[in-house]
mmCIF file of C-alpha atoms in Angstrom:
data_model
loop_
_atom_site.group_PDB
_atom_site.id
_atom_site.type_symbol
_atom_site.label_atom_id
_atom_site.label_comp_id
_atom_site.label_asym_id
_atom_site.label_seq_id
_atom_site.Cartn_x
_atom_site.Cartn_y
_atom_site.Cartn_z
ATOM 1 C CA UNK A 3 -14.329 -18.686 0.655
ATOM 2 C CA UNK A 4 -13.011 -16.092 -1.963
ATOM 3 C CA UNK A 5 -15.033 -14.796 -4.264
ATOM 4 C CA UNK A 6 -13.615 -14.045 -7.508
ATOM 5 C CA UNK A 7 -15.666 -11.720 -9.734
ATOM 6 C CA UNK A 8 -14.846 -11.479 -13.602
ATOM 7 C CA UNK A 9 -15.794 -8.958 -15.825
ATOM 8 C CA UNK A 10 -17.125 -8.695 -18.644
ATOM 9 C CA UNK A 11 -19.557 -12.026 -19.413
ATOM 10 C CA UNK A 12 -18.737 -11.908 -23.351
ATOM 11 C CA UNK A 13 -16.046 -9.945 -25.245
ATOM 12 C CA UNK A 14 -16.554 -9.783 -28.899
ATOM 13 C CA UNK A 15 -12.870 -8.729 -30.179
ATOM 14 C CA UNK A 16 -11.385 -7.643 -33.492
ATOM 15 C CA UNK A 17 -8.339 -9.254 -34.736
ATOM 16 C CA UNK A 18 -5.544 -7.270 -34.022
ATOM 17 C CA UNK A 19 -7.150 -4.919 -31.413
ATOM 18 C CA UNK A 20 -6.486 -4.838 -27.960
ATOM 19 C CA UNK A 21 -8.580 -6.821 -25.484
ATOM 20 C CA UNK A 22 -8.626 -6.634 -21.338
ATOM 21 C CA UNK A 23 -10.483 -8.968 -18.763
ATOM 22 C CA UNK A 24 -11.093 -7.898 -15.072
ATOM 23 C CA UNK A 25 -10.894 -10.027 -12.333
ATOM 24 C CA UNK A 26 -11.649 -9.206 -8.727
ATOM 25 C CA UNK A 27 -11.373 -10.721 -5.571
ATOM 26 C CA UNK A 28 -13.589 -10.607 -2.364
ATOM 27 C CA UNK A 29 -9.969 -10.795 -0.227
ATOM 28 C CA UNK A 30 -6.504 -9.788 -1.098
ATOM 29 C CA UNK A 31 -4.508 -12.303 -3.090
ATOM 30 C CA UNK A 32 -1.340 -10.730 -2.058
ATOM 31 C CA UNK A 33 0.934 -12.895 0.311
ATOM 32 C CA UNK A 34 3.121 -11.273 2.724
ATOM 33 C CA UNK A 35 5.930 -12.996 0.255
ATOM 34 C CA UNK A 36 4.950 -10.197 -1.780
ATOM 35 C CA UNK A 37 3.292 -12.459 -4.692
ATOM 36 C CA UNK A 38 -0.290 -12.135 -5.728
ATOM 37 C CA UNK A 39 -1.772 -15.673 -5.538
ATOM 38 C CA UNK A 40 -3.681 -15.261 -9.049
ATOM 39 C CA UNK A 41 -3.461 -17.046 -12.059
ATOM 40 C CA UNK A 42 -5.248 -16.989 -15.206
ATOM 41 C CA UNK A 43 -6.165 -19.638 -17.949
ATOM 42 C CA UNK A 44 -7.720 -19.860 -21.286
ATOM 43 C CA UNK A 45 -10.013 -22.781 -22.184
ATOM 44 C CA UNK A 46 -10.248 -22.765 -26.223
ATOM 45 C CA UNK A 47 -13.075 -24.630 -27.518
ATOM 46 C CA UNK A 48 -13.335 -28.359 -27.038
ATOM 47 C CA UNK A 49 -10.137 -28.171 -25.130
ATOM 48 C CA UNK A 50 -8.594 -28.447 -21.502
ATOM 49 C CA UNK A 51 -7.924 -25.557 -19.909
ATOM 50 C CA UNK A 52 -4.316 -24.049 -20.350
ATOM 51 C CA UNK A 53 -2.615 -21.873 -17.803
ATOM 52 C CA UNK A 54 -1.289 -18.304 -19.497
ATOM 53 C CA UNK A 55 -0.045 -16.204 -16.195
ATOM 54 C CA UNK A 56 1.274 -17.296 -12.982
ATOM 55 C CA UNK A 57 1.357 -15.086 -9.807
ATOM 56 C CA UNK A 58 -0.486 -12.453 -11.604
ATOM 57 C CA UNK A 59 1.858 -11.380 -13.622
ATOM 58 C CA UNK A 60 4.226 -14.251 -15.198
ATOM 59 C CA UNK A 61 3.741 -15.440 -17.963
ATOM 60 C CA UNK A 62 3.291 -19.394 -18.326
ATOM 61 C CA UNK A 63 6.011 -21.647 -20.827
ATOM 62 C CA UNK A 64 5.102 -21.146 -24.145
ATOM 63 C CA UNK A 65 2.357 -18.564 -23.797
ATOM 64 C CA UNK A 66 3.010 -15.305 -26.179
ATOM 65 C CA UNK A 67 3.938 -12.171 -25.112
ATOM 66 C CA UNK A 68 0.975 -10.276 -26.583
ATOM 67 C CA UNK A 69 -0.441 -11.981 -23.209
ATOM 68 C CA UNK A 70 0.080 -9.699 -19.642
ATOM 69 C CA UNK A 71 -1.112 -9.784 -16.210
ATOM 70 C CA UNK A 72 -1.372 -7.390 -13.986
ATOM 71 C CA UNK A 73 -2.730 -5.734 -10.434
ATOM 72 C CA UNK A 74 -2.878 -6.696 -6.968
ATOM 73 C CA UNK A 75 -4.247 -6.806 -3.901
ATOM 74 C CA UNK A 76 -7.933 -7.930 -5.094
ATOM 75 C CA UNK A 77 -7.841 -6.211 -8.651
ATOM 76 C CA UNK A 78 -6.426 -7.951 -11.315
ATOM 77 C CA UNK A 79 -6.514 -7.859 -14.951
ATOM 78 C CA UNK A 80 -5.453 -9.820 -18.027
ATOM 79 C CA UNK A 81 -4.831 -7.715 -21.397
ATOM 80 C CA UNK A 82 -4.284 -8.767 -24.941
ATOM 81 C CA UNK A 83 -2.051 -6.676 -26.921
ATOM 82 C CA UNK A 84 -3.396 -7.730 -30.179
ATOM 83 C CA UNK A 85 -6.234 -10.453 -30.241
ATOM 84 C CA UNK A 86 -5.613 -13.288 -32.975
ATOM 85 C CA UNK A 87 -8.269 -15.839 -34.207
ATOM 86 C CA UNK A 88 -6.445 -18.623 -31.596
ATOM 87 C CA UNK A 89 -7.143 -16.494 -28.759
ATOM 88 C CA UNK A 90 -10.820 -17.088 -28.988
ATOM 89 C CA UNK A 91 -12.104 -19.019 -26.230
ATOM 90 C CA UNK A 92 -13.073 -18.671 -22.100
ATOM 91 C CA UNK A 93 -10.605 -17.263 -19.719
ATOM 92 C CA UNK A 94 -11.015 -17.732 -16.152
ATOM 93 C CA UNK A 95 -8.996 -15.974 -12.758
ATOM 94 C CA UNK A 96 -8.501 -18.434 -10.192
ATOM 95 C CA UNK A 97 -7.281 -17.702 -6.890
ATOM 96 C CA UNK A 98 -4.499 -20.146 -5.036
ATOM 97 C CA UNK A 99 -3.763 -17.648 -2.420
ATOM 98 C CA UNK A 100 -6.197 -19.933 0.053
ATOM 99 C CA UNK A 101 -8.350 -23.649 0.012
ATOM 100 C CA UNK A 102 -10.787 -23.618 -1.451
ATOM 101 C CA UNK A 103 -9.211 -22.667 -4.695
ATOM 102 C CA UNK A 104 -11.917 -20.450 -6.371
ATOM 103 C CA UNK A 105 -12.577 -19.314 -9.895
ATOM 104 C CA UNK A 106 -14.071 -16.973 -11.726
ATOM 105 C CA UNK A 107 -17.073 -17.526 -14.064
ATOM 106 C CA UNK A 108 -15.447 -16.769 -16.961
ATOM 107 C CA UNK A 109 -15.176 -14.501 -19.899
ATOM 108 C CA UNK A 110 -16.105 -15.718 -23.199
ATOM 109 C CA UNK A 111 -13.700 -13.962 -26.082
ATOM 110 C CA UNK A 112 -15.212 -14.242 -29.066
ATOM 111 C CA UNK A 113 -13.709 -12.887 -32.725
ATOM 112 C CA UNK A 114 -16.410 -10.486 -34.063
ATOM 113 C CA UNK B 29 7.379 -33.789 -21.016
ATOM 114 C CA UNK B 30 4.758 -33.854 -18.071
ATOM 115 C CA UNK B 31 1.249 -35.108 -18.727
ATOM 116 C CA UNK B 32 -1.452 -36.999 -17.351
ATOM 117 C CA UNK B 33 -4.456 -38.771 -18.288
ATOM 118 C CA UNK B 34 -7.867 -39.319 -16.111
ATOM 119 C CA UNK B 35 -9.418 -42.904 -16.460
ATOM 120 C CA UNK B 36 -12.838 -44.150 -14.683
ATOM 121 C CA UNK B 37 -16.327 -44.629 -15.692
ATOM 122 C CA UNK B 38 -18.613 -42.467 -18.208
ATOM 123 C CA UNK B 39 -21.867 -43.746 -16.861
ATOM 124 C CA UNK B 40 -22.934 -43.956 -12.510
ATOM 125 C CA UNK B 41 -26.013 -44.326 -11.380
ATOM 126 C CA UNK B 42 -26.997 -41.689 -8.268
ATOM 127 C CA UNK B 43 -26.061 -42.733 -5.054
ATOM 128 C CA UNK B 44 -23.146 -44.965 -6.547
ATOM 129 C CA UNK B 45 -19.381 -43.942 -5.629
ATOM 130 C CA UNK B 46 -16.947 -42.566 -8.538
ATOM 131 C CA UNK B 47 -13.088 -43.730 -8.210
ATOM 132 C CA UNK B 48 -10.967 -41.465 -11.028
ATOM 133 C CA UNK B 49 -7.510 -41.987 -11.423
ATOM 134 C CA UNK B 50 -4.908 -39.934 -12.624
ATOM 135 C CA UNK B 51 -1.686 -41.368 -13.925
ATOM 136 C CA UNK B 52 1.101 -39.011 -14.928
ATOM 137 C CA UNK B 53 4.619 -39.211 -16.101
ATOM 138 C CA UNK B 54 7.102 -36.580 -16.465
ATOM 139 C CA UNK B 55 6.935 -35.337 -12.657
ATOM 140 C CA UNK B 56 7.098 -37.555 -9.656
ATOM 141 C CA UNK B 57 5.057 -36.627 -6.067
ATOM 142 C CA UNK B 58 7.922 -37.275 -4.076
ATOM 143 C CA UNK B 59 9.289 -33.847 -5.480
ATOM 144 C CA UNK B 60 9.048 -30.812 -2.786
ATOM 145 C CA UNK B 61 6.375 -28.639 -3.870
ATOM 146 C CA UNK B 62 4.826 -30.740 -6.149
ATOM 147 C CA UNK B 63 0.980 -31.627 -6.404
ATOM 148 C CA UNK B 64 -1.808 -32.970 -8.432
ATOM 149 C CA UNK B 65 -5.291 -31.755 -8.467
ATOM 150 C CA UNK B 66 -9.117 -32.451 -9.680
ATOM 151 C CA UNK B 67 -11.178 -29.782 -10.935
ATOM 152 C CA UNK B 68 -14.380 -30.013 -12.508
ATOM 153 C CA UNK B 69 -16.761 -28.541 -15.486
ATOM 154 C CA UNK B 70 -20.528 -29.286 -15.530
ATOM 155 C CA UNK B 71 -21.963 -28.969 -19.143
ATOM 156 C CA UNK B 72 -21.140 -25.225 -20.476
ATOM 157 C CA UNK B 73 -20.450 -24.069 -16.889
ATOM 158 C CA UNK B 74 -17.430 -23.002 -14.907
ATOM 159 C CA UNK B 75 -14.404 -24.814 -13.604
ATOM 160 C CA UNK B 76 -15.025 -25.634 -10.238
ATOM 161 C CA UNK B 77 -11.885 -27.255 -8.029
ATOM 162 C CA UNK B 78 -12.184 -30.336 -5.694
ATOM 163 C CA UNK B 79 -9.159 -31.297 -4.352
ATOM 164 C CA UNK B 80 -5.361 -31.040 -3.932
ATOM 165 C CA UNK B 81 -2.652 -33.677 -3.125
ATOM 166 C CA UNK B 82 0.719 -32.356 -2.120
ATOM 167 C CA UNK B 83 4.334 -34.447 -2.477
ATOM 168 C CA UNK B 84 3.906 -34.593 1.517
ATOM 169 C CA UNK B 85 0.496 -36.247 1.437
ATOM 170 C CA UNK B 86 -1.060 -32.775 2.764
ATOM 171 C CA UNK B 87 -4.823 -33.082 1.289
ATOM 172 C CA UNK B 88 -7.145 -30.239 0.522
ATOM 173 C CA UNK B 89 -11.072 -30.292 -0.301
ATOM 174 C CA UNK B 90 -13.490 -28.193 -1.960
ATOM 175 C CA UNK B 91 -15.685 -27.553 1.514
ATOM 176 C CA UNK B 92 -18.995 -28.149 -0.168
ATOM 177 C CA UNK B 93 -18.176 -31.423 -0.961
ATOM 178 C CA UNK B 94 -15.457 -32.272 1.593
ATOM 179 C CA UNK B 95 -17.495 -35.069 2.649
ATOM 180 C CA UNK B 96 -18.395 -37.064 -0.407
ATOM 181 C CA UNK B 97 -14.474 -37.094 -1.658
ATOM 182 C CA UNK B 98 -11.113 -38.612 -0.584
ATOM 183 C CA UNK B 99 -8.171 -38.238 -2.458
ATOM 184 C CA UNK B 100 -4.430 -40.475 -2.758
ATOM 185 C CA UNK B 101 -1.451 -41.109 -4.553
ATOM 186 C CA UNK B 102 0.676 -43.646 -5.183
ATOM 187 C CA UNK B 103 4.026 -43.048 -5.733
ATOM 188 C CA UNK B 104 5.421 -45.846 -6.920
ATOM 189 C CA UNK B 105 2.325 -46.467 -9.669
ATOM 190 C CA UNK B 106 2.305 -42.219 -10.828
ATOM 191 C CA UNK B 107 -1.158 -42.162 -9.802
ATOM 192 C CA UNK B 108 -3.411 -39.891 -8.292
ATOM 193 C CA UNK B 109 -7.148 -41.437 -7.211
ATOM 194 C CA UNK B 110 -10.108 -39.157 -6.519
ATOM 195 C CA UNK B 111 -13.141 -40.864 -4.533
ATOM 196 C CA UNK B 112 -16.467 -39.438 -4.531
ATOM 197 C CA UNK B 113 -19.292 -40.848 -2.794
ATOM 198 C CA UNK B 114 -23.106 -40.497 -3.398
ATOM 199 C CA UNK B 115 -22.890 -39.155 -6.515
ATOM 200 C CA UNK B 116 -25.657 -37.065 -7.948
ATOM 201 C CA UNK B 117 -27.209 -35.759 -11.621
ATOM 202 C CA UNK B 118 -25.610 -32.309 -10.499
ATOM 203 C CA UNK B 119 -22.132 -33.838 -10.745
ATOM 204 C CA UNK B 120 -22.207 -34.733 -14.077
ATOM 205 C CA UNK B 121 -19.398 -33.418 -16.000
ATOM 206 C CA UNK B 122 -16.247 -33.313 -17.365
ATOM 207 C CA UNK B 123 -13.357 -34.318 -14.870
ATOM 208 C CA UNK B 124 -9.683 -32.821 -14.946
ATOM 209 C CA UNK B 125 -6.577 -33.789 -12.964
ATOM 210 C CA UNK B 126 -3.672 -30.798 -13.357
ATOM 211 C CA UNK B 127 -0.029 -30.729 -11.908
ATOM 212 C CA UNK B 128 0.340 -28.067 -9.822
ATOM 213 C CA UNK B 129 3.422 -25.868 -7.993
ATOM 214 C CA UNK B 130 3.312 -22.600 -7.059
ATOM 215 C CA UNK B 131 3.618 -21.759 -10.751
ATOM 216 C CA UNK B 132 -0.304 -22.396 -11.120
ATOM 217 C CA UNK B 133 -1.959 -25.773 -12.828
ATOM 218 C CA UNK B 134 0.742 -25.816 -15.711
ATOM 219 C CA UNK B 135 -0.464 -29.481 -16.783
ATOM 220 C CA UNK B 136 -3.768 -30.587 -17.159
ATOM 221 C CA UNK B 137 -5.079 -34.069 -18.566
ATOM 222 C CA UNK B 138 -7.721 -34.207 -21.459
ATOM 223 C CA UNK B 139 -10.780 -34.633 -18.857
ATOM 224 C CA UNK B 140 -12.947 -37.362 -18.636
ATOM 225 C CA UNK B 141 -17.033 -36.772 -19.140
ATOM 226 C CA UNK B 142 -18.864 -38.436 -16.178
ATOM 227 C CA UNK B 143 -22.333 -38.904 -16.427
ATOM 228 C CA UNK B 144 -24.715 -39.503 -13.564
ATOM 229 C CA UNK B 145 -27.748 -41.100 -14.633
ATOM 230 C CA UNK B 146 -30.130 -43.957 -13.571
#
């Protein structure tokens, strides 16, 4: 199975500061196609999760475009251009790039 | 518009079988690429994935639990069923079905809580 690794646990964020979420894998994500089989999504409180970024690095319907993905390979990362109060909530990487479908344990954004 | 909605019981006893079903409008199965899966959430814990159905009937399972679950569809109802066998106090939790295509798990229902108590 992969092994997807996020760091950090917590994140305490100020509004309108920058934010970034690490996500690594214990294989490469990266098809011969050339995509990176990594998405991320944000579970706000008391809520389903919602996907933000597709193929590590496009951006879901709807989702703003303070919201990136990047990397590849088995390092990946999710940044925040400028945190706002909505964006509080747990993110998680999850892999697609092989069954199982793994994800990562999560990093809790909190506004400070 | 594309959602879905899980229905099944909020209370099993252990060693009872859960059936979940998923019924979705706004996408059909019969579409190439298309799929619908289950993923899970203990209390404050991580998702955790359990299975995939594909528009071709291809079927994926979480290895750990491969042999407790079964998953179908049926086409003509917009429904996705989960089966899982023996059920336990560890698999209480809340329940999601999602659309999926290589674009990631782009719809997901509102979850069900399951709990599995005697």
């Amino acid at each position: 199975d992969i092994v997807m690794t996020q760091s950090p646990f917590s994140l305490p964020v100020t509004p309108g500061e920058p934010a970034s979420i690490s996500c690594r894998s214990s294989q490469s994500l990266l098809h011969n196609n050339g995509y990176n089989y990594l998405d991320w999504y944000l579970q706000k409180p008391g809520q389903s999760p919602q996907l933000l970024i597709f193929l590590g690095s496009n951006r879901a319907s709807g989702v703003p475009d303070r919201f990136s993905g990047s990397g590849s390979g088995t390092d990946f990362t999710l940044k925040i251009s400028r945190v706002e109060a909505e964006d509080v909530g747990v993110y998680y990487c999850m892999q697609t790039r092989q069954t199982p479908l793994t994800f990562g344990g999560g990093t809790r954004v909190e506004i400070k | 518009q594309i959602t879905l909605k899980e229905s099944g019981p909020t209370l099993v006893k252990p060693t009872q079988t859960l059936t979940l079903t998923c019924t979705f409008s706004g996408f059909s199965l019969i579409t190439n690429g298309a799929g619908v899966g289950w993923i899970r959430q203990p209390p404050g814990k991580a998702l955790e994935w359990l299975a995939l159905i594909y528009w071709d009937d291809d079927k994926r399972y979480s290895p750990s639990l491969k042999s407790s679950l079964t998953i179908t569809k049926d086409t003509s109802k917009n429904q996705v069923v989960l089966k899982m066998t023996n059920m336990d106090p560890v698999d209480t939790g809340t329940y999601y079905c999602a659309h999926k295509t290589n674009s990631g798990f782009d719809h997901w229902g509102q979850g069900t809580l399951v709990t599995v108590s005697s």
